[in-house]
Amino acid sequence: MLKLSVFLLFAILAVSTAKRPRCLKGSTHKSRATPEPDMQECTIYYKSSCCHADFTKELAQSPVIEVQNTYWNRCGNLSESCESYMKNMECFYRCSPLAAHWEDPNYSAALASVPICQRFCDSWYEACKDDFTCVKNWLADWEIDDKGQNHCRNECIPYSQMYSNGTDMCESMWGNSLKVSKSTCRCLNLDENDVSLRKYMVPDSSSSSSSSSSSSSEELACRKKMIQLEQLKEAEEEGL
């Protein structure tokens, strides 16, 4: 009887683990998302996180100087507003249980063509346009020393000179990680609504294989869900 009970316990644990979202295969990622109640940043993912709470200590300070051996201040400290968006991106990549849905097929630790909302990119650009950077692609354009630390190859210039607009910034800064969506709803804003809207999000590459009526139906359903989420948030803020 004891052996049977132990077997059933392990079977239940195995099924429970299998149901948890899998994570990207980066050096700081877990294999499966689990709760992290002690997170100091990235707290929208605390119920189901692909990063450990200890990692978020690196993002909890401001200004952020270094994250996993990558220095953010090679052209001076980022403004508070710009830094906030950079944190959102770092949190999504490291901690979001959704990120693995857009795993790069050629590199399991990376993202590819994550459908990002135009309004997010435009707001990010506005927040950072007066800050300075020396690289366009933060994943590939740095000069890396023998300690693995990043350094500028070129002079620092304003974001507004490095990137022409929000779309250019989103689709360049993280290589091919992000793809600005044509939809105003079926896309990520890197906020608490992403999990609820995830099922409506489909890669742009599949749009050609789906009928326009099906696509329109998904868009309509997504917008209805978004309205419900906005109404729920308003009600919570009003204490109803």
Short mmCIF file of C-alpha atoms in Angstrom, two decimals:
data_model
loop_
_atom_site.label_atom_id
_atom_site.label_comp_id
_atom_site.label_asym_id
_atom_site.label_seq_id
_atom_site.Cartn_x
_atom_site.Cartn_y
_atom_site.Cartn_z
CA MET A 1 0.00 0.00 0.00
CA LEU A 2 2.85 2.37 0.86
CA LYS A 3 4.54 1.74 -2.51
CA LEU A 4 1.25 2.42 -4.30
CA SER A 5 0.77 5.71 -2.42
CA VAL A 6 4.29 6.85 -3.27
CA PHE A 7 3.78 5.92 -6.92
CA LEU A 8 0.50 7.87 -7.06
CA LEU A 9 2.15 10.90 -5.44
CA PHE A 10 4.94 10.96 -8.02
CA ALA A 11 2.42 10.45 -10.83
CA ILE A 12 0.37 13.42 -9.63
CA LEU A 13 3.48 15.58 -9.33
CA ALA A 14 4.60 14.59 -12.82
CA VAL A 15 1.22 15.50 -14.34
CA SER A 16 1.16 18.79 -12.42
CA THR A 17 4.65 19.72 -13.64
CA ALA A 18 3.80 18.81 -17.24
CA LYS A 19 0.85 21.22 -17.18
CA ARG A 20 3.06 24.15 -16.23
CA PRO A 21 4.16 26.39 -19.12
CA ARG A 22 7.60 25.56 -20.45
CA CYS A 23 10.26 28.26 -20.62
CA LEU A 24 12.93 29.37 -23.05
CA LYS A 25 16.23 27.55 -22.63
CA GLY A 26 18.38 30.52 -21.61
CA SER A 27 21.04 30.37 -18.92
CA THR A 28 18.80 32.01 -16.30
CA HIS A 29 15.52 30.36 -17.28
CA LYS A 30 13.76 27.60 -15.39
CA SER A 31 12.60 24.57 -17.37
CA ARG A 32 8.98 25.20 -16.33
CA ALA A 33 7.19 28.25 -14.95
CA THR A 34 6.42 28.17 -11.23
CA PRO A 35 5.23 30.76 -8.69
CA GLU A 36 7.76 33.30 -7.37
CA PRO A 37 6.03 35.31 -4.60
CA ASP A 38 9.21 37.17 -3.58
CA MET A 39 9.94 38.93 -6.88
CA GLN A 40 11.18 42.52 -6.52
CA GLU A 41 10.52 43.38 -10.18
CA CYS A 42 8.57 41.73 -13.01
CA THR A 43 5.81 41.13 -10.46
CA ILE A 44 3.07 40.62 -13.09
CA TYR A 45 4.65 37.18 -13.58
CA TYR A 46 4.85 36.15 -9.92
CA LYS A 47 2.07 33.54 -10.21
CA SER A 48 3.83 31.75 -13.04
CA SER A 49 7.42 32.79 -13.66
CA CYS A 50 10.23 31.46 -15.83
CA CYS A 51 12.83 33.37 -13.78
CA HIS A 52 13.87 33.02 -10.17
CA ALA A 53 13.05 35.82 -7.74
CA ASP A 54 16.76 36.42 -7.10
CA PHE A 55 17.24 37.56 -10.69
CA THR A 56 14.77 40.42 -10.28
CA LYS A 57 17.07 42.06 -7.73
CA GLU A 58 19.17 43.21 -10.69
CA LEU A 59 16.19 45.15 -12.06
CA ALA A 60 14.85 46.43 -8.74
CA GLN A 61 17.42 49.22 -8.46
CA SER A 62 17.31 52.45 -10.43
CA PRO A 63 19.25 53.37 -12.38
CA VAL A 64 19.93 49.88 -13.63
CA ILE A 65 23.64 49.57 -14.39
CA GLU A 66 24.13 45.94 -15.40
CA VAL A 67 21.90 42.96 -16.20
CA GLN A 68 23.58 39.59 -16.65
CA ASN A 69 26.92 41.16 -17.65
CA THR A 70 25.32 43.60 -20.11
CA TYR A 71 25.80 47.24 -19.11
CA TRP A 72 22.88 49.58 -19.81
CA ASN A 73 24.84 52.76 -19.09
CA ARG A 74 27.51 52.77 -21.81
CA CYS A 75 26.06 56.09 -23.00
CA GLY A 76 25.03 57.31 -19.57
CA ASN A 77 22.23 56.20 -17.29
CA LEU A 78 18.86 55.77 -18.96
CA SER A 79 16.05 58.12 -18.04
CA GLU A 80 13.48 56.67 -15.66
CA SER A 81 10.81 56.44 -18.36
CA CYS A 82 13.11 54.72 -20.87
CA GLU A 83 14.47 52.38 -18.23
CA SER A 84 10.92 51.30 -17.38
CA TYR A 85 10.36 49.99 -20.93
CA MET A 86 13.74 48.28 -20.97
CA LYS A 87 12.76 46.53 -17.75
CA ASN A 88 9.48 45.42 -19.32
CA MET A 89 11.37 43.79 -22.18
CA GLU A 90 13.87 42.13 -19.86
CA CYS A 91 11.07 40.85 -17.62
CA PHE A 92 9.17 39.42 -20.59
CA TYR A 93 12.20 37.61 -21.97
CA ARG A 94 13.43 36.22 -18.66
CA CYS A 95 10.23 35.71 -16.67
CA SER A 96 7.11 35.53 -18.84
CA PRO A 97 5.53 32.07 -19.23
CA LEU A 98 4.32 33.24 -22.66
CA ALA A 99 7.76 33.89 -24.15
CA ALA A 100 8.41 30.28 -25.18
CA HIS A 101 5.44 30.43 -27.58
CA TRP A 102 7.76 32.49 -29.81
CA GLU A 103 10.97 30.52 -29.35
CA ASP A 104 13.48 31.01 -32.14
CA PRO A 105 13.55 27.70 -34.07
CA ASN A 106 17.29 28.09 -34.58
CA TYR A 107 18.19 29.02 -31.02
CA SER A 108 16.03 27.84 -28.14
CA ALA A 109 17.24 30.57 -25.76
CA ALA A 110 16.04 33.36 -28.06
CA LEU A 111 12.79 34.92 -29.26
CA ALA A 112 11.56 35.32 -32.83
CA SER A 113 8.74 37.48 -34.20
CA VAL A 114 6.89 38.12 -30.96
CA PRO A 115 3.72 40.04 -32.00
CA ILE A 116 4.19 43.37 -30.23
CA CYS A 117 1.57 46.12 -30.24
CA GLN A 118 2.23 49.28 -32.25
CA ARG A 119 1.10 51.47 -29.35
CA PHE A 120 3.65 49.81 -27.06
CA CYS A 121 6.45 50.48 -29.55
CA ASP A 122 5.38 54.09 -30.09
CA SER A 123 5.23 54.72 -26.34
CA TRP A 124 8.61 53.05 -25.86
CA TYR A 125 10.12 55.27 -28.55
CA GLU A 126 8.68 58.41 -26.99
CA ALA A 127 10.07 57.37 -23.60
CA CYS A 128 13.59 56.80 -24.96
CA LYS A 129 13.96 59.21 -27.88
CA ASP A 130 16.08 61.69 -25.91
CA ASP A 131 18.28 59.03 -24.29
CA PHE A 132 21.56 57.95 -25.89
CA THR A 133 22.79 54.67 -27.34
CA CYS A 134 25.73 53.54 -29.45
CA VAL A 135 24.22 50.37 -30.93
CA LYS A 136 21.10 49.70 -32.97
CA ASN A 137 20.90 45.99 -32.23
CA TRP A 138 21.50 45.43 -28.50
CA LEU A 139 21.97 41.71 -29.08
CA ALA A 140 24.61 41.80 -31.81
CA ASP A 141 26.26 45.21 -32.27
CA TRP A 142 28.31 45.52 -29.08
CA GLU A 143 32.03 44.91 -28.88
CA ILE A 144 32.48 42.16 -26.28
CA ASP A 145 35.69 41.96 -24.25
CA ASP A 146 37.35 38.83 -22.83
CA LYS A 147 35.22 39.17 -19.69
CA GLY A 148 32.03 39.04 -21.74
CA GLN A 149 31.22 42.69 -21.06
CA ASN A 150 29.75 44.95 -23.73
CA HIS A 151 31.37 48.14 -25.06
CA CYS A 152 30.52 50.72 -27.72
CA ARG A 153 32.01 50.42 -31.20
CA ASN A 154 30.66 53.82 -32.26
CA GLU A 155 29.81 57.16 -30.69
CA CYS A 156 26.68 57.65 -28.62
CA ILE A 157 23.75 59.32 -30.36
CA PRO A 158 20.11 59.96 -29.35
CA TYR A 159 17.65 57.12 -29.82
CA SER A 160 15.74 59.47 -32.14
CA GLN A 161 18.74 59.41 -34.50
CA MET A 162 19.44 55.69 -34.15
CA TYR A 163 15.80 54.71 -34.79
CA SER A 164 13.38 56.44 -37.14
CA ASN A 165 10.25 55.56 -35.14
CA GLY A 166 8.73 53.05 -32.72
CA THR A 167 8.43 50.32 -35.33
CA ASP A 168 12.08 50.65 -36.30
CA MET A 169 13.14 50.52 -32.66
CA CYS A 170 11.03 47.47 -31.77
CA GLU A 171 12.13 45.52 -34.84
CA SER A 172 15.83 46.46 -34.54
CA MET A 173 16.86 46.75 -30.90
CA TRP A 174 16.36 43.05 -30.10
CA GLY A 175 17.23 41.72 -33.56
CA ASN A 176 14.36 39.67 -34.95
CA SER A 177 12.84 39.07 -31.51
CA LEU A 178 9.89 41.42 -32.04
CA LYS A 179 7.51 41.98 -34.94
CA VAL A 180 5.07 44.88 -34.84
CA SER A 181 1.58 43.44 -35.28
CA LYS A 182 -0.91 44.76 -37.81
CA SER A 183 -3.62 44.05 -35.27
CA THR A 184 -4.46 46.52 -32.52
CA CYS A 185 -5.52 43.73 -30.17
CA ARG A 186 -3.87 40.43 -31.06
CA CYS A 187 -0.49 41.60 -29.84
CA LEU A 188 1.50 41.95 -26.64
CA ASN A 189 1.68 45.10 -24.53
CA LEU A 190 3.86 43.36 -21.95
CA ASP A 191 1.27 43.92 -19.24
CA GLU A 192 -1.12 41.90 -17.10
CA ASN A 193 -3.64 41.50 -19.95
CA ASP A 194 -1.28 39.52 -22.17
CA VAL A 195 -2.13 36.15 -20.61
CA SER A 196 -5.87 36.70 -21.09
CA LEU A 197 -5.44 37.75 -24.74
CA ARG A 198 -2.78 35.19 -25.68
CA LYS A 199 -5.21 32.73 -27.34
CA TYR A 200 -6.15 35.38 -29.90
CA MET A 201 -2.57 35.99 -30.94
CA VAL A 202 -1.29 34.24 -34.03
CA PRO A 203 2.01 34.82 -35.86
CA ASP A 204 1.68 37.13 -38.84
CA SER A 205 3.16 34.39 -41.05
CA SER A 206 0.06 32.26 -40.57
CA SER A 207 -2.34 34.97 -41.64
CA SER A 208 -2.02 33.98 -45.28
CA SER A 209 -3.24 30.46 -44.52
CA SER A 210 -6.31 31.60 -42.61
CA SER A 211 -9.38 33.09 -44.21
CA SER A 212 -10.05 36.79 -43.84
CA SER A 213 -13.39 36.03 -42.20
CA SER A 214 -11.68 33.85 -39.58
CA SER A 215 -9.09 36.55 -38.96
CA SER A 216 -11.80 39.19 -38.58
CA SER A 217 -13.69 36.95 -36.17
CA GLU A 218 -10.60 36.50 -34.02
CA GLU A 219 -9.95 40.24 -34.03
CA LEU A 220 -13.53 40.97 -32.96
CA ALA A 221 -13.41 38.38 -30.19
CA CYS A 222 -10.11 39.81 -28.98
CA ARG A 223 -11.47 43.35 -28.87
CA LYS A 224 -14.52 42.22 -26.90
CA LYS A 225 -12.25 40.49 -24.41
CA MET A 226 -10.06 43.59 -24.14
CA ILE A 227 -13.09 45.77 -23.40
CA GLN A 228 -14.14 43.33 -20.67
CA LEU A 229 -10.67 43.49 -19.13
CA GLU A 230 -10.65 47.29 -19.23
CA GLN A 231 -14.10 47.46 -17.61
CA LEU A 232 -13.00 45.02 -14.91
CA LYS A 233 -9.91 47.11 -14.19
CA GLU A 234 -11.99 50.30 -13.96
CA ALA A 235 -14.39 48.61 -11.55
CA GLU A 236 -11.52 47.43 -9.35
CA GLU A 237 -10.00 50.92 -9.31
CA GLU A 238 -13.34 52.40 -8.29
CA GLY A 239 -13.65 49.82 -5.51
CA LEU A 240 -16.80 48.24 -6.89
#
